[in-house]
Amino acid sequence: MAMQFYASPEQIMRDRSELARKGIARGRSAVVLSYEGGVLFVAENLSSALHKVSEIYDRIGFAAVGRYNEFENLRRAGVRMADLNGLSYDRRDVTGRALANAFAQTLGAIFTEQSKPFEVEICVAQVGATAEDDEIYRLTYDGSVNDEPGRMAMGGQAEAITNVLKADHSAEMSLSDAVKLSVRALSSVGGEGGAARTIAANQLEVAVLDRRRVGRTFRRITGAALTALLDGGAAKAEEPAAAGGPTTPSTPTEEAHKPTSSAGSADLEDKPGQPADE
C-alpha cells in the first residue's frame, strides 16, 4: 500500500502564502489614492486591452495586480453581485464595504479549501461626498481586508512605493498633482541598481471616480488628457473629448436620480458593443 506524505496544516498554509506572494511580486504595481476631486487609480500596464482598473458600480471602482484571469473572475462576480443588489433593493444600497466583504469571503475560502490560492491582490474603492468619506479597501490573497488611510500601493515593491506616497500625499491635492505623485512613486522602484525609472504615458492605465458627477462616477483618462496631466495641464485634461467621454453622467431617471444604465452592463466603457477586457 502506498503511503502518503504528511504535511502539517501550518506548513501547507506557509507554502500557499509563499506561492501567492511570489506571484503577486512578479506583477507590475498599482496605486490608489484620494485627491480633491475623487479617487485616482494608476496602474503600470503595458496592455491596452487587458485592464487592471475597472468600474464595479456607480461610485465604486476596482483595481488589481497578479494573475489577470483570476482577478478578472473576481471582478465579474463583483459586478454581478452589485447589479443584483442594486436591482433588488436600491442603487444606493450597493456599497464598497459590502463588496469588499464578499471578495474577502471568496478569497478566504479559496485559500483554505483549494490546493492553489489566487495569486492576486485587489482594491475596492468607493468615492464619497468629501475626501474624508472616501473608502479604500485592500484585499490580499488569503481574504484579509485592510481599510487604507486614503492611499495604497500593491504588487511588486509595494512597501517602497507606499513610502513615497506617504511622504507627499494630501487629500487636498489636485488631479494633476495626484497623477504625478503616483507616477513618481511607481517609477521610484525597478530601475537598474535601485535607481528610478521613466514610465511613459502609454504604459500607464489611469482612471478616476469623480465625486462631482451624479450617478456613475468612473471615467478613464487616456491619450492627450493623460499627457496633459503628466505635463501639469490640469485644465486641458478635464476636457470631455480628451477624457474619453462627457463629464456629465448618463441621463438619470426622475426617481431618485438613478442612472438609466448600470456599471455591470458596461464592461464596455471603451468600445461599444465589445467587452473592454478582452
mmCIF file of N, CA and C in Angstrom, residues 51-135:
data_model
loop_
_atom_site.group_PDB
_atom_site.id
_atom_site.type_symbol
_atom_site.label_atom_id
_atom_site.label_comp_id
_atom_site.label_asym_id
_atom_site.label_seq_id
_atom_site.Cartn_x
_atom_site.Cartn_y
_atom_site.Cartn_z
ATOM 1 N N HIS A 51 -7.466 45.233 -18.756
ATOM 2 C CA HIS A 51 -7.486 46.295 -17.761
ATOM 3 C C HIS A 51 -7.187 45.782 -16.360
ATOM 4 N N LYS A 52 -6.380 46.535 -15.632
ATOM 5 C CA LYS A 52 -6.192 46.299 -14.205
ATOM 6 C C LYS A 52 -7.157 47.133 -13.371
ATOM 7 N N VAL A 53 -7.704 48.180 -13.978
ATOM 8 C CA VAL A 53 -8.601 49.111 -13.299
ATOM 9 C C VAL A 53 -9.935 49.117 -14.027
ATOM 10 N N SER A 54 -11.023 48.981 -13.274
ATOM 11 C CA SER A 54 -12.342 48.921 -13.908
ATOM 12 C C SER A 54 -13.404 49.486 -12.974
ATOM 13 N N GLU A 55 -14.575 49.655 -13.537
ATOM 14 C CA GLU A 55 -15.749 50.101 -12.787
ATOM 15 C C GLU A 55 -16.498 48.897 -12.247
ATOM 16 N N ILE A 56 -16.948 49.006 -11.009
ATOM 17 C CA ILE A 56 -17.810 47.972 -10.437
ATOM 18 C C ILE A 56 -19.266 48.444 -10.400
ATOM 19 N N TYR A 57 -19.467 49.656 -9.895
ATOM 20 C CA TYR A 57 -20.824 50.202 -9.819
ATOM 21 C C TYR A 57 -20.741 51.719 -9.844
ATOM 22 N N ASP A 58 -21.849 52.391 -9.566
ATOM 23 C CA ASP A 58 -21.946 53.837 -9.763
ATOM 24 C C ASP A 58 -20.788 54.606 -9.142
ATOM 25 N N ARG A 59 -20.496 54.355 -7.888
ATOM 26 C CA ARG A 59 -19.463 55.110 -7.177
ATOM 27 C C ARG A 59 -18.339 54.211 -6.669
ATOM 28 N N ILE A 60 -18.205 53.027 -7.273
ATOM 29 C CA ILE A 60 -17.259 52.029 -6.795
ATOM 30 C C ILE A 60 -16.338 51.600 -7.932
ATOM 31 N N GLY A 61 -15.037 51.588 -7.647
ATOM 32 C CA GLY A 61 -14.050 51.155 -8.620
ATOM 33 C C GLY A 61 -13.256 49.970 -8.099
ATOM 34 N N PHE A 62 -12.516 49.340 -9.009
ATOM 35 C CA PHE A 62 -11.797 48.101 -8.716
ATOM 36 C C PHE A 62 -10.429 48.182 -9.368
ATOM 37 N N ALA A 63 -9.401 47.791 -8.625
ATOM 38 C CA ALA A 63 -8.049 47.690 -9.183
ATOM 39 C C ALA A 63 -7.425 46.402 -8.672
ATOM 40 N N ALA A 64 -6.522 45.810 -9.450
ATOM 41 C CA ALA A 64 -5.944 44.528 -9.052
ATOM 42 C C ALA A 64 -4.576 44.348 -9.676
ATOM 43 N N VAL A 65 -3.771 43.516 -9.035
ATOM 44 C CA VAL A 65 -2.486 43.071 -9.577
ATOM 45 C C VAL A 65 -2.406 41.565 -9.383
ATOM 46 N N GLY A 66 -1.554 40.926 -10.173
ATOM 47 C CA GLY A 66 -1.406 39.478 -10.084
ATOM 48 C C GLY A 66 -1.856 38.807 -11.368
ATOM 49 N N ARG A 67 -2.423 37.622 -11.232
ATOM 50 C CA ARG A 67 -2.880 36.854 -12.397
ATOM 51 C C ARG A 67 -4.167 37.447 -12.941
ATOM 52 N N TYR A 68 -4.127 37.828 -14.231
ATOM 53 C CA TYR A 68 -5.279 38.506 -14.828
ATOM 54 C C TYR A 68 -6.535 37.644 -14.805
ATOM 55 N N ASN A 69 -6.426 36.365 -15.202
ATOM 56 C CA ASN A 69 -7.632 35.537 -15.292
ATOM 57 C C ASN A 69 -8.295 35.372 -13.938
ATOM 58 N N GLU A 70 -7.505 35.390 -12.854
ATOM 59 C CA GLU A 70 -8.067 35.200 -11.525
ATOM 60 C C GLU A 70 -8.757 36.465 -11.022
ATOM 61 N N PHE A 71 -8.108 37.614 -11.149
ATOM 62 C CA PHE A 71 -8.795 38.812 -10.647
ATOM 63 C C PHE A 71 -9.908 39.266 -11.581
ATOM 64 N N GLU A 72 -9.860 38.884 -12.843
ATOM 65 C CA GLU A 72 -10.970 39.198 -13.741
ATOM 66 C C GLU A 72 -12.211 38.400 -13.353
ATOM 67 N N ASN A 73 -12.039 37.143 -12.936
ATOM 68 C CA ASN A 73 -13.178 36.368 -12.445
ATOM 69 C C ASN A 73 -13.795 37.017 -11.213
ATOM 70 N N LEU A 74 -12.954 37.516 -10.316
ATOM 71 C CA LEU A 74 -13.452 38.204 -9.125
ATOM 72 C C LEU A 74 -14.204 39.476 -9.505
ATOM 73 N N ARG A 75 -13.636 40.235 -10.430
ATOM 74 C CA ARG A 75 -14.287 41.490 -10.831
ATOM 75 C C ARG A 75 -15.667 41.250 -11.420
ATOM 76 N N ARG A 76 -15.755 40.271 -12.313
ATOM 77 C CA ARG A 76 -17.049 39.994 -12.935
ATOM 78 C C ARG A 76 -18.068 39.512 -11.910
ATOM 79 N N ALA A 77 -17.631 38.717 -10.946
ATOM 80 C CA ALA A 77 -18.540 38.287 -9.882
ATOM 81 C C ALA A 77 -18.997 39.485 -9.059
ATOM 82 N N GLY A 78 -18.093 40.436 -8.810
ATOM 83 C CA GLY A 78 -18.468 41.644 -8.080
ATOM 84 C C GLY A 78 -19.470 42.493 -8.833
ATOM 85 N N VAL A 79 -19.299 42.613 -10.142
ATOM 86 C CA VAL A 79 -20.242 43.378 -10.961
ATOM 87 C C VAL A 79 -21.630 42.727 -10.912
ATOM 88 N N ARG A 80 -21.675 41.403 -11.033
ATOM 89 C CA ARG A 80 -22.971 40.712 -10.980
ATOM 90 C C ARG A 80 -23.644 40.903 -9.625
ATOM 91 N N MET A 81 -22.861 40.797 -8.551
ATOM 92 C CA MET A 81 -23.426 40.985 -7.215
ATOM 93 C C MET A 81 -23.965 42.402 -7.039
ATOM 94 N N ALA A 82 -23.189 43.388 -7.476
ATOM 95 C CA ALA A 82 -23.614 44.777 -7.337
ATOM 96 C C ALA A 82 -24.882 45.047 -8.145
ATOM 97 N N ASP A 83 -24.928 44.554 -9.382
ATOM 98 C CA ASP A 83 -26.108 44.745 -10.208
ATOM 99 C C ASP A 83 -27.341 44.081 -9.590
ATOM 100 N N LEU A 84 -27.169 42.871 -9.066
ATOM 101 C CA LEU A 84 -28.290 42.152 -8.465
ATOM 102 C C LEU A 84 -28.834 42.903 -7.256
ATOM 103 N N ASN A 85 -27.942 43.365 -6.383
ATOM 104 C CA ASN A 85 -28.399 44.098 -5.202
ATOM 105 C C ASN A 85 -29.020 45.438 -5.577
ATOM 106 N N GLY A 86 -28.448 46.106 -6.578
ATOM 107 C CA GLY A 86 -28.998 47.385 -6.998
ATOM 108 C C GLY A 86 -30.386 47.257 -7.591
ATOM 109 N N LEU A 87 -30.622 46.190 -8.340
ATOM 110 C CA LEU A 87 -31.934 45.973 -8.940
ATOM 111 C C LEU A 87 -32.944 45.458 -7.920
ATOM 112 N N SER A 88 -32.481 44.638 -6.981
ATOM 113 C CA SER A 88 -33.387 44.057 -5.992
ATOM 114 C C SER A 88 -33.814 45.067 -4.936
ATOM 115 N N TYR A 89 -32.914 45.966 -4.563
ATOM 116 C CA TYR A 89 -33.203 46.921 -3.496
ATOM 117 C C TYR A 89 -33.130 48.340 -4.046
ATOM 118 N N ASP A 90 -32.009 48.975 -3.877
ATOM 119 C CA ASP A 90 -31.812 50.340 -4.359
ATOM 120 C C ASP A 90 -30.346 50.504 -4.720
ATOM 121 N N ARG A 91 -30.065 51.327 -5.720
ATOM 122 C CA ARG A 91 -28.681 51.506 -6.148
ATOM 123 C C ARG A 91 -27.814 52.046 -5.017
ATOM 124 N N ARG A 92 -28.427 52.842 -4.132
ATOM 125 C CA ARG A 92 -27.660 53.411 -3.032
ATOM 126 C C ARG A 92 -27.326 52.383 -1.957
ATOM 127 N N ASP A 93 -27.938 51.196 -2.024
ATOM 128 C CA ASP A 93 -27.628 50.144 -1.059
ATOM 129 C C ASP A 93 -26.366 49.364 -1.435
ATOM 130 N N VAL A 94 -25.850 49.585 -2.625
ATOM 131 C CA VAL A 94 -24.622 48.903 -3.046
ATOM 132 C C VAL A 94 -23.433 49.707 -2.524
ATOM 133 N N THR A 95 -22.638 49.103 -1.648
ATOM 134 C CA THR A 95 -21.528 49.812 -1.023
ATOM 135 C C THR A 95 -20.205 49.093 -1.258
ATOM 136 N N GLY A 96 -19.133 49.851 -1.187
ATOM 137 C CA GLY A 96 -17.805 49.277 -1.325
ATOM 138 C C GLY A 96 -17.484 48.314 -0.201
ATOM 139 N N ARG A 97 -17.949 48.609 1.006
ATOM 140 C CA ARG A 97 -17.665 47.733 2.145
ATOM 141 C C ARG A 97 -18.307 46.363 1.951
ATOM 142 N N ALA A 98 -19.554 46.332 1.472
ATOM 143 C CA ALA A 98 -20.222 45.050 1.254
ATOM 144 C C ALA A 98 -19.498 44.234 0.183
ATOM 145 N N LEU A 99 -19.068 44.897 -0.888
ATOM 146 C CA LEU A 99 -18.339 44.187 -1.935
ATOM 147 C C LEU A 99 -16.991 43.690 -1.433
ATOM 148 N N ALA A 100 -16.308 44.502 -0.624
ATOM 149 C CA ALA A 100 -15.025 44.078 -0.067
ATOM 150 C C ALA A 100 -15.208 42.847 0.821
ATOM 151 N N ASN A 101 -16.262 42.827 1.619
ATOM 152 C CA ASN A 101 -16.528 41.660 2.464
ATOM 153 C C ASN A 101 -16.808 40.417 1.627
ATOM 154 N N ALA A 102 -17.539 40.591 0.524
ATOM 155 C CA ALA A 102 -17.834 39.451 -0.345
ATOM 156 C C ALA A 102 -16.562 38.919 -1.001
ATOM 157 N N PHE A 103 -15.708 39.823 -1.498
ATOM 158 C CA PHE A 103 -14.434 39.395 -2.071
ATOM 159 C C PHE A 103 -13.573 38.694 -1.029
ATOM 160 N N ALA A 104 -13.578 39.203 0.207
ATOM 161 C CA ALA A 104 -12.767 38.601 1.270
ATOM 162 C C ALA A 104 -13.220 37.176 1.567
ATOM 163 N N GLN A 105 -14.524 36.953 1.609
ATOM 164 C CA GLN A 105 -15.032 35.607 1.860
ATOM 165 C C GLN A 105 -14.634 34.656 0.736
ATOM 166 N N THR A 106 -14.719 35.131 -0.493
ATOM 167 C CA THR A 106 -14.351 34.287 -1.630
ATOM 168 C C THR A 106 -12.867 33.940 -1.604
ATOM 169 N N LEU A 107 -12.020 34.957 -1.407
ATOM 170 C CA LEU A 107 -10.582 34.714 -1.380
ATOM 171 C C LEU A 107 -10.186 33.827 -0.205
ATOM 172 N N GLY A 108 -10.807 34.038 0.955
ATOM 173 C CA GLY A 108 -10.502 33.213 2.118
ATOM 174 C C GLY A 108 -10.873 31.755 1.903
ATOM 175 N N ALA A 109 -12.036 31.520 1.290
ATOM 176 C CA ALA A 109 -12.462 30.148 1.026
ATOM 177 C C ALA A 109 -11.524 29.468 0.026
ATOM 178 N N ILE A 110 -11.117 30.194 -1.011
ATOM 179 C CA ILE A 110 -10.198 29.618 -1.995
ATOM 180 C C ILE A 110 -8.856 29.294 -1.350
ATOM 181 N N PHE A 111 -8.366 30.180 -0.494
ATOM 182 C CA PHE A 111 -7.058 29.989 0.135
ATOM 183 C C PHE A 111 -7.043 28.766 1.051
ATOM 184 N N THR A 112 -8.116 28.534 1.780
ATOM 185 C CA THR A 112 -8.125 27.437 2.755
ATOM 186 C C THR A 112 -8.596 26.111 2.171
ATOM 187 N N GLU A 113 -9.430 26.151 1.140
ATOM 188 C CA GLU A 113 -10.074 24.925 0.664
ATOM 189 C C GLU A 113 -9.471 24.366 -0.612
ATOM 190 N N GLN A 114 -8.838 25.200 -1.413
ATOM 191 C CA GLN A 114 -8.291 24.727 -2.677
ATOM 192 C C GLN A 114 -6.778 24.568 -2.568
ATOM 193 N N SER A 115 -6.243 23.711 -3.417
ATOM 194 C CA SER A 115 -4.807 23.424 -3.341
ATOM 195 C C SER A 115 -3.959 24.602 -3.784
ATOM 196 N N LYS A 116 -4.492 25.447 -4.680
ATOM 197 C CA LYS A 116 -3.743 26.613 -5.154
ATOM 198 C C LYS A 116 -4.530 27.890 -4.849
ATOM 199 N N PRO A 117 -3.932 28.840 -4.130
ATOM 200 C CA PRO A 117 -4.626 30.105 -3.862
ATOM 201 C C PRO A 117 -4.610 31.013 -5.083
ATOM 202 N N PHE A 118 -5.469 32.027 -5.075
ATOM 203 C CA PHE A 118 -5.426 33.046 -6.119
ATOM 204 C C PHE A 118 -4.193 33.913 -5.895
ATOM 205 N N GLU A 119 -3.433 34.139 -6.942
ATOM 206 C CA GLU A 119 -2.242 34.988 -6.865
ATOM 207 C C GLU A 119 -2.641 36.407 -7.234
ATOM 208 N N VAL A 120 -3.425 37.028 -6.356
ATOM 209 C CA VAL A 120 -3.964 38.355 -6.639
ATOM 210 C C VAL A 120 -3.950 39.212 -5.383
ATOM 211 N N GLU A 121 -3.918 40.508 -5.605
ATOM 212 C CA GLU A 121 -4.160 41.499 -4.563
ATOM 213 C C GLU A 121 -5.069 42.538 -5.197
ATOM 214 N N ILE A 122 -6.162 42.896 -4.521
ATOM 215 C CA ILE A 122 -7.151 43.764 -5.139
ATOM 216 C C ILE A 122 -7.499 44.933 -4.229
ATOM 217 N N CYS A 123 -8.062 45.960 -4.835
ATOM 218 C CA CYS A 123 -8.535 47.137 -4.118
ATOM 219 C C CYS A 123 -9.961 47.436 -4.553
ATOM 220 N N VAL A 124 -10.818 47.692 -3.576
ATOM 221 C CA VAL A 124 -12.178 48.167 -3.822
ATOM 222 C C VAL A 124 -12.269 49.563 -3.232
ATOM 223 N N ALA A 125 -12.620 50.557 -4.050
ATOM 224 C CA ALA A 125 -12.682 51.943 -3.589
ATOM 225 C C ALA A 125 -14.051 52.525 -3.883
ATOM 226 N N GLN A 126 -14.561 53.294 -2.926
ATOM 227 C CA GLN A 126 -15.838 53.990 -3.105
ATOM 228 C C GLN A 126 -15.620 55.474 -2.851
ATOM 229 N N VAL A 127 -16.044 56.312 -3.788
ATOM 230 C CA VAL A 127 -15.865 57.743 -3.648
ATOM 231 C C VAL A 127 -17.008 58.319 -2.823
ATOM 232 N N GLY A 128 -16.676 59.257 -1.932
ATOM 233 C CA GLY A 128 -17.671 59.907 -1.095
ATOM 234 C C GLY A 128 -17.890 61.356 -1.487
ATOM 235 N N ALA A 129 -18.729 62.043 -0.717
ATOM 236 C CA ALA A 129 -19.006 63.449 -0.989
ATOM 237 C C ALA A 129 -17.781 64.314 -0.716
ATOM 238 N N THR A 130 -16.933 63.897 0.221
ATOM 239 C CA THR A 130 -15.685 64.578 0.519
ATOM 240 C C THR A 130 -14.570 63.542 0.596
ATOM 241 N N ALA A 131 -13.328 64.015 0.633
ATOM 242 C CA ALA A 131 -12.195 63.086 0.712
ATOM 243 C C ALA A 131 -12.246 62.265 1.992
ATOM 244 N N GLU A 132 -12.771 62.842 3.077
ATOM 245 C CA GLU A 132 -12.868 62.103 4.337
ATOM 246 C C GLU A 132 -13.851 60.950 4.241
ATOM 247 N N ASP A 133 -14.789 61.023 3.300
ATOM 248 C CA ASP A 133 -15.795 59.978 3.139
ATOM 249 C C ASP A 133 -15.364 58.884 2.168
ATOM 250 N N ASP A 134 -14.233 59.069 1.477
ATOM 251 C CA ASP A 134 -13.759 58.044 0.552
ATOM 252 C C ASP A 134 -13.393 56.770 1.317
ATOM 253 N N GLU A 135 -13.647 55.628 0.694
ATOM 254 C CA GLU A 135 -13.326 54.342 1.302
ATOM 255 C C GLU A 135 -12.416 53.558 0.351
#
